[in-house]
mmCIF file of C-alpha atoms and ligand atoms in Angstrom:
data_model
loop_
_atom_site.group_PDB
_atom_site.id
_atom_site.type_symbol
_atom_site.label_atom_id
_atom_site.label_comp_id
_atom_site.label_asym_id
_atom_site.label_seq_id
_atom_site.Cartn_x
_atom_site.Cartn_y
_atom_site.Cartn_z
ATOM 1 C CA MET A 30 86.305 136.161 100.262
ATOM 2 C CA SER A 31 88.130 134.038 97.820
ATOM 3 C CA LEU A 32 90.916 131.828 96.672
ATOM 4 C CA THR A 33 92.821 134.215 94.457
ATOM 5 C CA LEU A 34 95.591 133.821 91.930
ATOM 6 C CA THR A 35 97.424 137.116 91.604
ATOM 7 C CA VAL A 36 99.594 137.444 88.536
ATOM 8 C CA ASP A 37 102.368 140.010 88.264
ATOM 9 C CA GLY A 38 101.264 141.067 84.777
ATOM 10 C CA PRO A 39 104.426 142.724 83.445
ATOM 11 C CA ARG A 40 106.620 139.907 84.727
ATOM 12 C CA TRP A 41 104.293 137.178 83.428
ATOM 13 C CA ARG A 42 103.932 138.763 80.002
ATOM 14 C CA ALA A 43 107.714 139.231 79.737
ATOM 15 C CA HIS A 44 108.111 135.523 80.514
ATOM 16 C CA LEU A 45 105.513 134.556 77.886
ATOM 17 C CA GLU A 46 107.315 136.632 75.275
ATOM 18 C CA SER A 47 110.700 135.193 76.166
ATOM 19 C CA VAL A 48 109.431 131.604 75.913
ATOM 20 C CA ALA A 49 107.731 132.408 72.592
ATOM 21 C CA ASP A 50 110.938 133.921 71.227
ATOM 22 C CA ALA A 51 113.087 131.041 72.443
ATOM 23 C CA ASN A 52 110.750 128.550 70.735
ATOM 24 C CA PRO A 53 109.933 129.588 67.179
ATOM 25 C CA GLY A 54 106.762 127.916 65.912
ATOM 26 C CA ILE A 55 105.564 127.444 69.505
ATOM 27 C CA VAL A 56 102.086 126.009 69.937
ATOM 28 C CA PRO A 57 100.738 127.249 73.269
ATOM 29 C CA VAL A 58 98.686 124.548 74.981
ATOM 30 C CA ALA A 59 95.439 125.704 76.630
ATOM 31 C CA LYS A 60 93.518 122.796 78.086
ATOM 32 C CA GLY A 61 91.729 121.555 81.176
ATOM 33 C CA ASN A 62 91.466 124.241 83.816
ATOM 34 C CA GLY A 63 93.667 126.508 81.694
ATOM 35 C CA TYR A 64 96.619 125.754 83.990
ATOM 36 C CA GLY A 65 94.677 127.675 86.676
ATOM 37 C CA PHE A 66 94.245 130.806 84.545
ATOM 38 C CA THR A 67 91.093 129.612 82.657
ATOM 39 C CA LEU A 68 91.023 128.652 78.999
ATOM 40 C CA GLY A 69 89.580 131.978 77.920
ATOM 41 C CA ARG A 70 92.408 133.957 79.457
ATOM 42 C CA LEU A 71 95.050 131.719 77.855
ATOM 43 C CA ALA A 72 93.375 132.096 74.460
ATOM 44 C CA ARG A 73 93.458 135.888 74.833
ATOM 45 C CA LYS A 74 97.111 135.752 75.849
ATOM 46 C CA ALA A 75 97.968 133.592 72.841
ATOM 47 C CA GLN A 76 96.219 136.176 70.664
ATOM 48 C CA TRP A 77 98.214 138.898 72.377
ATOM 49 C CA LEU A 78 101.456 137.068 71.514
ATOM 50 C CA LYS A 79 100.294 136.645 67.923
ATOM 51 C CA ASP A 80 99.328 140.312 67.656
ATOM 52 C CA ARG A 81 102.780 141.257 68.901
ATOM 53 C CA HIS A 82 104.253 139.317 65.998
ATOM 54 C CA HIS A 83 105.700 136.423 67.897
ATOM 55 C CA ASP A 84 105.707 133.253 65.806
ATOM 56 C CA VAL A 85 102.429 131.891 67.235
ATOM 57 C CA THR A 86 99.957 130.683 64.615
ATOM 58 C CA ALA A 87 98.338 127.668 66.282
ATOM 59 C CA LEU A 88 96.890 127.114 69.747
ATOM 60 C CA ALA A 89 96.367 123.591 71.112
ATOM 61 C CA VAL A 90 93.345 122.519 73.138
ATOM 62 C CA GLY A 91 92.958 119.171 74.864
ATOM 63 C CA THR A 92 89.496 118.180 73.654
ATOM 64 C CA TYR A 93 86.883 119.067 71.043
ATOM 65 C CA LEU A 94 84.590 120.428 73.761
ATOM 66 C CA GLU A 95 87.194 123.076 74.601
ATOM 67 C CA ILE A 96 87.151 124.591 71.115
ATOM 68 C CA PRO A 97 84.268 127.049 71.727
ATOM 69 C CA GLU A 98 86.063 128.448 74.804
ATOM 70 C CA VAL A 99 89.064 129.542 72.772
ATOM 71 C CA ALA A 100 87.661 130.065 69.268
ATOM 72 C CA THR A 101 86.097 133.462 70.028
ATOM 73 C CA ARG A 102 89.224 134.814 71.723
ATOM 74 C CA TRP A 103 91.865 133.501 69.378
ATOM 75 C CA ASP A 104 91.735 133.877 65.594
ATOM 76 C CA GLY A 105 94.426 131.418 64.490
ATOM 77 C CA ASP A 106 94.503 127.654 64.015
ATOM 78 C CA ILE A 107 93.294 125.318 66.773
ATOM 79 C CA VAL A 108 94.948 121.929 67.193
ATOM 80 C CA VAL A 109 93.005 119.319 69.172
ATOM 81 C CA LEU A 110 95.446 117.129 71.109
ATOM 82 C CA THR A 111 93.048 114.264 71.865
ATOM 83 C CA PRO A 112 92.892 112.129 68.736
ATOM 84 C CA TRP A 113 89.743 112.248 66.610
ATOM 85 C CA ARG A 114 87.327 109.362 67.068
ATOM 86 C CA PRO A 115 84.167 108.489 65.143
ATOM 87 C CA PHE A 116 81.993 109.640 68.066
ATOM 88 C CA VAL A 117 83.277 113.231 67.868
ATOM 89 C CA GLU A 118 80.467 115.620 66.831
ATOM 90 C CA PRO A 119 80.969 117.292 63.445
ATOM 91 C CA LEU A 120 82.478 120.784 63.604
ATOM 92 C CA ASP A 121 80.615 123.974 62.779
ATOM 93 C CA ALA A 122 81.363 124.889 59.192
ATOM 94 C CA ALA A 123 82.744 128.239 60.336
ATOM 95 C CA LEU A 124 85.381 126.488 62.454
ATOM 96 C CA ALA A 125 86.262 123.560 60.243
ATOM 97 C CA GLY A 126 88.942 125.436 58.336
ATOM 98 C CA ARG A 127 90.731 126.495 61.545
ATOM 99 C CA VAL A 128 90.770 123.143 63.309
ATOM 100 C CA ILE A 129 93.619 120.664 62.947
ATOM 101 C CA HIS A 130 92.658 117.132 63.955
ATOM 102 C CA THR A 131 95.078 114.706 65.536
ATOM 103 C CA VAL A 132 94.531 111.265 64.011
ATOM 104 C CA SER A 133 96.020 108.223 65.699
ATOM 105 C CA ARG A 134 94.356 105.265 63.973
ATOM 106 C CA LEU A 135 94.156 104.319 60.301
ATOM 107 C CA ALA A 136 90.422 103.601 60.407
ATOM 108 C CA ASP A 137 89.809 107.037 61.941
ATOM 109 C CA LEU A 138 91.786 108.716 59.181
ATOM 110 C CA ASP A 139 89.649 107.100 56.533
ATOM 111 C CA GLN A 140 86.379 107.858 58.362
ATOM 112 C CA LEU A 141 87.218 111.463 59.122
ATOM 113 C CA LEU A 142 88.207 112.151 55.537
ATOM 114 C CA THR A 143 85.108 110.387 54.238
ATOM 115 C CA ARG A 144 82.864 112.526 56.435
ATOM 116 C CA ALA A 145 84.796 115.792 56.130
ATOM 117 C CA PRO A 146 86.955 115.508 52.999
ATOM 118 C CA GLY A 147 88.896 118.761 53.347
ATOM 119 C CA SER A 148 89.981 118.143 56.967
ATOM 120 C CA ARG A 149 93.345 119.286 58.225
ATOM 121 C CA VAL A 150 95.082 116.374 59.941
ATOM 122 C CA VAL A 151 98.195 115.643 61.957
ATOM 123 C CA LEU A 152 99.154 111.975 62.156
ATOM 124 C CA GLU A 153 100.184 110.877 65.622
ATOM 125 C CA ARG A 154 103.071 108.420 65.869
ATOM 126 C CA THR A 155 103.242 106.397 69.105
ATOM 127 C CA THR A 156 106.172 107.144 71.365
ATOM 128 C CA SER A 157 107.524 105.389 74.440
ATOM 129 C CA MET A 158 104.566 107.004 76.260
ATOM 130 C CA ARG A 159 102.292 104.492 74.500
ATOM 131 C CA ARG A 160 99.251 106.698 74.893
ATOM 132 C CA HIS A 161 97.952 107.179 71.360
ATOM 133 C CA GLY A 162 99.370 106.850 67.901
ATOM 134 C CA MET A 163 100.313 104.756 64.909
ATOM 135 C CA THR A 164 103.242 102.434 64.432
ATOM 136 C CA GLY A 165 105.789 103.166 61.711
ATOM 137 C CA ARG A 166 104.061 100.651 59.460
ATOM 138 C CA GLU A 167 100.666 102.291 60.042
ATOM 139 C CA LEU A 168 102.140 105.688 59.303
ATOM 140 C CA TRP A 169 103.239 104.335 55.961
ATOM 141 C CA GLU A 170 99.744 102.953 55.337
ATOM 142 C CA ALA A 171 98.319 106.345 56.308
ATOM 143 C CA GLY A 172 100.186 107.743 53.334
ATOM 144 C CA GLU A 173 98.145 105.367 51.169
ATOM 145 C CA VAL A 174 94.876 106.464 52.801
ATOM 146 C CA LEU A 175 95.777 110.091 52.193
ATOM 147 C CA ARG A 176 96.433 109.428 48.528
ATOM 148 C CA ARG A 177 92.865 108.091 48.251
ATOM 149 C CA HIS A 178 91.470 111.297 49.818
ATOM 150 C CA SER A 179 92.860 113.988 47.605
ATOM 151 C CA GLY A 180 91.154 116.837 49.506
ATOM 152 C CA ALA A 181 92.896 116.027 52.795
ATOM 153 C CA ARG A 182 95.335 118.572 54.158
ATOM 154 C CA LEU A 183 98.245 116.866 55.922
ATOM 155 C CA GLU A 184 99.742 119.157 58.552
ATOM 156 C CA GLY A 185 102.506 116.909 59.819
ATOM 157 C CA VAL A 186 103.263 114.241 62.394
ATOM 158 C CA ALA A 187 102.797 114.528 66.171
ATOM 159 C CA LEU A 188 105.038 113.044 68.852
ATOM 160 C CA HIS A 189 103.984 113.115 72.503
ATOM 161 C CA LEU A 190 107.098 112.361 74.510
ATOM 162 C CA PRO A 191 107.404 111.442 78.172
ATOM 163 C CA LEU A 192 108.546 114.034 80.686
ATOM 164 C CA GLN A 193 112.077 112.747 81.152
ATOM 165 C CA GLN A 194 114.505 115.549 80.447
ATOM 166 C CA GLY A 195 117.305 115.737 77.947
ATOM 167 C CA ASN A 196 117.110 112.190 76.666
ATOM 168 C CA HIS A 197 114.656 112.253 73.792
ATOM 169 C CA LEU A 198 116.789 112.741 70.716
ATOM 170 C CA GLY A 199 117.468 109.085 69.942
ATOM 171 C CA GLU A 200 113.774 108.304 70.070
ATOM 172 C CA VAL A 201 112.776 111.360 68.059
ATOM 173 C CA GLY A 202 115.345 110.471 65.411
ATOM 174 C CA ARG A 203 113.925 106.946 65.039
ATOM 175 C CA LEU A 204 110.368 108.236 64.853
ATOM 176 C CA LEU A 205 111.254 110.848 62.268
ATOM 177 C CA THR A 206 112.871 108.176 60.138
ATOM 178 C CA ASP A 207 109.420 106.513 60.079
ATOM 179 C CA ALA A 208 107.829 109.817 59.138
ATOM 180 C CA VAL A 209 110.187 110.171 56.180
ATOM 181 C CA ALA A 210 109.719 106.531 55.177
ATOM 182 C CA ALA A 211 105.936 106.992 55.170
ATOM 183 C CA ASP A 212 106.450 109.012 52.011
ATOM 184 C CA ALA A 213 103.331 111.015 52.762
ATOM 185 C CA GLY A 214 104.860 114.431 52.393
ATOM 186 C CA ILE A 215 105.346 115.040 56.120
ATOM 187 C CA THR A 216 107.415 118.178 56.671
ATOM 188 C CA THR A 217 106.195 119.374 60.064
ATOM 189 C CA VAL A 218 106.739 117.731 63.456
ATOM 190 C CA TRP A 219 104.598 118.702 66.414
ATOM 191 C CA VAL A 220 106.475 117.747 69.571
ATOM 192 C CA SER A 221 106.069 118.041 73.319
ATOM 193 C CA HIS A 222 108.472 117.964 76.226
ATOM 194 C CA LEU A 223 111.747 118.569 74.428
ATOM 195 C CA THR A 224 114.298 120.740 76.194
ATOM 196 C CA ALA A 225 115.589 123.919 74.554
ATOM 197 C CA GLY A 226 118.841 122.111 73.795
ATOM 198 C CA GLU A 227 117.059 119.159 72.207
ATOM 199 C CA LEU A 228 114.930 121.477 70.086
ATOM 200 C CA ALA A 229 118.015 123.307 68.871
ATOM 201 C CA THR A 230 119.749 120.042 67.940
ATOM 202 C CA LEU A 231 116.622 118.805 66.191
ATOM 203 C CA ARG A 232 116.355 121.983 64.131
ATOM 204 C CA GLU A 233 119.955 121.503 63.057
ATOM 205 C CA GLN A 234 119.720 117.785 62.302
ATOM 206 C CA TYR A 235 116.370 118.031 60.530
ATOM 207 C CA ALA A 236 116.702 121.401 58.874
ATOM 208 C CA ASP A 237 114.150 120.476 56.209
ATOM 209 C CA PHE A 238 111.470 119.864 58.871
ATOM 210 C CA THR A 239 109.412 122.557 60.557
ATOM 211 C CA ILE A 240 109.462 121.927 64.324
ATOM 212 C CA ARG A 241 106.365 122.974 66.279
ATOM 213 C CA PRO A 242 106.907 122.645 70.047
ATOM 214 C CA ARG A 243 103.655 122.283 72.012
ATOM 215 C CA ILE A 244 104.241 123.958 75.346
ATOM 216 C CA GLY A 245 101.921 124.451 78.298
ATOM 217 C CA THR A 246 103.522 124.287 81.728
ATOM 218 C CA GLN A 247 106.807 125.924 80.799
ATOM 219 C CA LEU A 248 104.971 128.771 79.091
ATOM 220 C CA TRP A 249 102.116 129.595 81.459
ATOM 221 C CA LEU A 250 103.667 128.397 84.725
ATOM 222 C CA GLY A 251 107.367 128.676 83.946
ATOM 223 C CA ASP A 252 107.983 131.737 86.113
ATOM 224 C CA ARG A 253 106.405 130.862 89.452
ATOM 225 C CA GLY A 254 107.734 134.075 90.934
ATOM 226 C CA ALA A 255 105.118 135.943 88.895
ATOM 227 C CA LEU A 256 102.311 134.042 90.636
ATOM 228 C CA THR A 257 100.899 134.361 94.147
ATOM 229 C CA VAL A 258 98.038 132.353 95.580
ATOM 230 C CA THR A 259 96.180 133.652 98.609
ATOM 231 C CA ALA A 260 93.080 132.789 100.601
ATOM 232 C CA THR A 261 90.981 135.084 102.739
ATOM 233 C CA VAL A 262 90.581 134.470 106.468
ATOM 234 C CA LEU A 263 86.805 134.240 106.910
ATOM 235 C CA ASP A 264 86.560 133.546 110.627
ATOM 236 C CA VAL A 265 88.668 132.958 113.727
ATOM 237 C CA HIS A 266 87.541 131.137 116.890
ATOM 238 C CA ASP A 267 89.451 130.611 120.108
ATOM 239 C CA VAL A 268 89.247 127.038 121.398
ATOM 240 C CA GLU A 269 90.228 125.414 124.640
ATOM 241 C CA LYS A 270 91.446 121.883 124.975
ATOM 242 C CA GLY A 271 88.424 119.582 124.749
ATOM 243 C CA ASP A 272 86.137 122.009 122.860
ATOM 244 C CA SER A 273 84.371 120.285 120.018
ATOM 245 C CA PHE A 274 84.218 121.619 116.468
ATOM 246 C CA GLY A 275 83.574 120.687 112.852
ATOM 247 C CA TYR A 276 81.303 118.296 110.969
ATOM 248 C CA ARG A 277 82.580 115.374 112.969
ATOM 249 C CA ALA A 278 82.564 117.010 116.387
ATOM 250 C CA ARG A 279 86.238 116.444 116.984
ATOM 251 C CA THR A 280 87.706 117.913 120.115
ATOM 252 C CA ALA A 281 90.590 120.332 120.255
ATOM 253 C CA PRO A 282 93.704 118.536 121.499
ATOM 254 C CA LYS A 283 94.975 121.693 123.124
ATOM 255 C CA SER A 284 94.119 125.354 123.296
ATOM 256 C CA GLY A 285 94.547 127.456 120.196
ATOM 257 C CA HIS A 286 92.501 128.882 117.358
ATOM 258 C CA LEU A 287 90.335 127.573 114.586
ATOM 259 C CA LEU A 288 90.714 129.515 111.392
ATOM 260 C CA VAL A 289 88.152 129.329 108.619
ATOM 261 C CA VAL A 290 89.805 130.212 105.312
ATOM 262 C CA SER A 291 88.497 130.322 101.772
ATOM 263 C CA GLY A 292 89.310 127.378 99.504
ATOM 264 C CA GLY A 293 87.887 123.877 99.643
ATOM 265 C CA THR A 294 87.186 120.770 97.635
ATOM 266 C CA ALA A 295 85.404 122.797 94.926
ATOM 267 C CA HIS A 296 88.683 124.609 94.284
ATOM 268 C CA GLY A 297 90.703 121.424 94.265
ATOM 269 C CA ILE A 298 92.107 121.937 97.753
ATOM 270 C CA GLY A 299 92.792 118.460 99.049
ATOM 271 C CA LEU A 300 94.298 116.699 101.958
ATOM 272 C CA GLU A 301 98.053 116.584 101.851
ATOM 273 C CA ALA A 302 100.256 113.816 103.146
ATOM 274 C CA PRO A 303 100.468 113.736 106.927
ATOM 275 C CA THR A 304 103.438 115.642 108.266
ATOM 276 C CA GLY A 305 104.878 112.637 110.056
ATOM 277 C CA GLU A 306 106.462 109.848 108.093
ATOM 278 C CA SER A 307 104.206 106.858 107.951
ATOM 279 C CA SER A 308 106.287 104.409 109.938
ATOM 280 C CA ILE A 309 105.157 103.694 113.476
ATOM 281 C CA LYS A 310 108.568 104.677 114.744
ATOM 282 C CA ALA A 311 108.420 108.035 112.976
ATOM 283 C CA ARG A 312 104.935 108.638 114.284
ATOM 284 C CA ALA A 313 106.020 107.763 117.802
ATOM 285 C CA ALA A 314 108.799 110.304 117.506
ATOM 286 C CA THR A 315 106.283 112.915 116.347
ATOM 287 C CA ILE A 316 104.047 112.118 119.320
ATOM 288 C CA ALA A 317 107.010 112.450 121.629
ATOM 289 C CA ARG A 318 107.696 115.915 120.200
ATOM 290 C CA GLY A 319 104.053 116.821 120.732
ATOM 291 C CA GLY A 320 103.403 117.259 117.023
ATOM 292 C CA MET A 321 99.794 117.986 116.178
ATOM 293 C CA ASP A 322 99.666 115.431 113.416
ATOM 294 C CA ALA A 323 100.101 112.890 116.177
ATOM 295 C CA VAL A 324 96.496 113.601 117.145
ATOM 296 C CA GLY A 325 95.335 113.040 113.592
ATOM 297 C CA PHE A 326 95.686 116.506 112.100
ATOM 298 C CA VAL A 327 96.888 116.573 108.547
ATOM 299 C CA ARG A 328 99.141 119.093 106.887
ATOM 300 C CA SER A 329 97.327 121.708 104.812
ATOM 301 C CA PRO A 330 98.611 123.742 101.862
ATOM 302 C CA TYR A 331 97.974 126.980 103.772
ATOM 303 C CA SER A 332 100.851 128.742 105.437
ATOM 304 C CA ILE A 333 100.819 131.423 108.073
ATOM 305 C CA ASP A 334 103.995 133.210 109.087
ATOM 306 C CA GLY A 335 105.909 131.060 106.640
ATOM 307 C CA LYS A 336 104.829 127.855 108.354
ATOM 308 C CA GLN A 337 102.623 125.258 106.752
ATOM 309 C CA ARG A 338 99.532 124.822 108.957
ATOM 310 C CA LEU A 339 97.390 121.818 109.795
ATOM 311 C CA PHE A 340 93.823 121.146 108.746
ATOM 312 C CA ALA A 341 91.546 120.918 111.789
ATOM 313 C CA GLU A 342 89.388 118.652 109.601
ATOM 314 C CA PRO A 343 89.170 117.731 105.934
ATOM 315 C CA PRO A 344 88.439 120.653 103.593
ATOM 316 C CA HIS A 345 84.773 121.614 103.122
ATOM 317 C CA MET A 346 83.256 122.536 99.752
ATOM 318 C CA GLN A 347 84.426 126.170 99.655
ATOM 319 C CA ALA A 348 86.233 126.725 102.941
ATOM 320 C CA SER A 349 88.730 124.913 105.107
ATOM 321 C CA MET A 350 89.280 124.827 108.872
ATOM 322 C CA LEU A 351 92.813 125.142 110.142
ATOM 323 C CA PHE A 352 94.135 124.679 113.647
ATOM 324 C CA LEU A 353 96.573 127.263 114.962
ATOM 325 C CA PRO A 354 98.235 126.352 118.225
ATOM 326 C CA HIS A 355 98.262 128.783 121.089
ATOM 327 C CA GLY A 356 101.120 131.264 120.786
ATOM 328 C CA ALA A 357 101.093 131.505 117.005
ATOM 329 C CA HIS A 358 100.371 134.839 115.366
ATOM 330 C CA VAL A 359 96.625 134.881 114.688
ATOM 331 C CA PRO A 360 95.527 136.593 111.494
ATOM 332 C CA ALA A 361 92.376 138.731 111.546
ATOM 333 C CA VAL A 362 89.211 138.195 109.572
ATOM 334 C CA GLY A 363 89.822 139.694 106.133
ATOM 335 C CA ASP A 364 93.577 139.048 106.162
ATOM 336 C CA THR A 365 95.036 136.858 103.457
ATOM 337 C CA VAL A 366 97.207 133.798 103.901
ATOM 338 C CA ASP A 367 99.442 132.050 101.389
ATOM 339 C CA VAL A 368 98.404 128.770 99.789
ATOM 340 C CA ARG A 369 100.524 126.299 97.876
ATOM 341 C CA VAL A 370 98.530 124.670 95.079
ATOM 342 C CA ARG A 371 98.887 122.489 92.037
ATOM 343 C CA TYR A 372 97.891 124.958 89.365
ATOM 344 C CA THR A 373 96.661 122.311 86.952
ATOM 345 C CA ALA A 374 94.250 121.002 89.583
ATOM 346 C CA THR A 375 92.995 124.263 91.089
ATOM 347 C CA THR A 376 89.988 126.392 90.217
ATOM 348 C CA PHE A 377 90.491 129.890 91.553
ATOM 349 C CA ASP A 378 87.601 132.185 92.466
ATOM 350 C CA ARG A 379 89.486 135.083 90.983
ATOM 351 C CA VAL A 380 92.512 135.584 88.792
ATOM 352 C CA VAL A 381 93.861 139.097 89.165
ATOM 353 C CA VAL A 382 96.436 140.193 86.636
ATOM 354 C CA THR A 383 98.167 143.356 87.805
HETATM 355 C C1 LIG B 405 99.298 118.663 77.737
HETATM 356 C C2 LIG B 405 100.035 118.334 76.528
HETATM 357 C C3 LIG B 405 101.159 119.095 76.168
HETATM 358 C C4 LIG B 405 101.678 120.210 77.029
HETATM 359 O O1 LIG B 405 102.219 119.670 78.190
HETATM 360 P P1 LIG B 405 102.989 120.590 79.251
HETATM 361 O O2 LIG B 405 103.718 119.615 80.080
HETATM 362 O O3 LIG B 405 101.938 121.330 80.011
HETATM 363 O O4 LIG B 405 103.876 121.498 78.479
HETATM 364 C C5 LIG B 405 101.800 118.775 74.997
HETATM 365 N N1 LIG B 405 101.372 117.773 74.199
HETATM 366 C C6 LIG B 405 100.285 117.033 74.520
HETATM 367 C C7 LIG B 405 99.849 115.930 73.607
HETATM 368 C C8 LIG B 405 99.593 117.284 75.692
HETATM 369 O O5 LIG B 405 98.518 116.536 75.995
#
């Protein structure tokens, strides 16, 4: 009765270990919906890697509110990727020593260290992403601020790079020059989205720096073959042309079957792009071929017999209605069908690790 993510456990764990080994100092990223697995499960898996003596000592979360989800399942350091701001609630004393704050503004650095003098901090340098971070000049001034707060523990500099592949080294080199010039004692660089080749080159060129790659997608979702997403068929109804159905009392354009399957808006199942191209000419061609999207049906992420099927109407909260044309193989109630999802936007009812 559910939208289920089934994980081939041995294959997934072998992938996690291989990514950890290929990326010494890796910082697994567990944020948001836990890449579909849930934050708690990712924290336990990070602990598992640590217990198996892979070089995993810090786990990254996206926000301060995610800390409690991971802190009881993971016993190492916790890096918060969203930069600290003055409105962040103070940390529990028991956690303060394990949390590494990302600081992206000079004023925040001073305030954080005034409020919590022994804080562990990573200074974020802006990149071509232009999301958060300090300029080279500000990084240098941060060194001054740190000298005024002698209890502060500087854990390095953070660089959040765009997703473009294989083209980061020039930028990283320039940014690291700033980190050296800041004269703040920066010896660790926390980076995202570098390729294996770039990381290797960086380790060679900056042998006196410790490189800490922050990796989410490539770690948790890097071996898609280990993951299967299925939905349960909850109901099947035969319809004749002209029969009405659904919240909006649409009528069936031809005879076939309505399938009610698990998975809806609450899971993140959304409408996909229509099957036809958007141009009038393309739509006319689809109508000429008798395509169902010509009557307003929209492609769904569910497939049956290897074919992507159409929504009979927009997804409901926890279930979706599909239209199966006459002649197609009709699954039975209780059967499962495959679903293609965006893992980072999907909440599964169940995650089953085999
Ligand atoms: C999410 C995030 C990552 C991990 O990104 P993936 O593409 O999932 O590997 C790394 N660094 C920062 C700052 C992030 O927000």
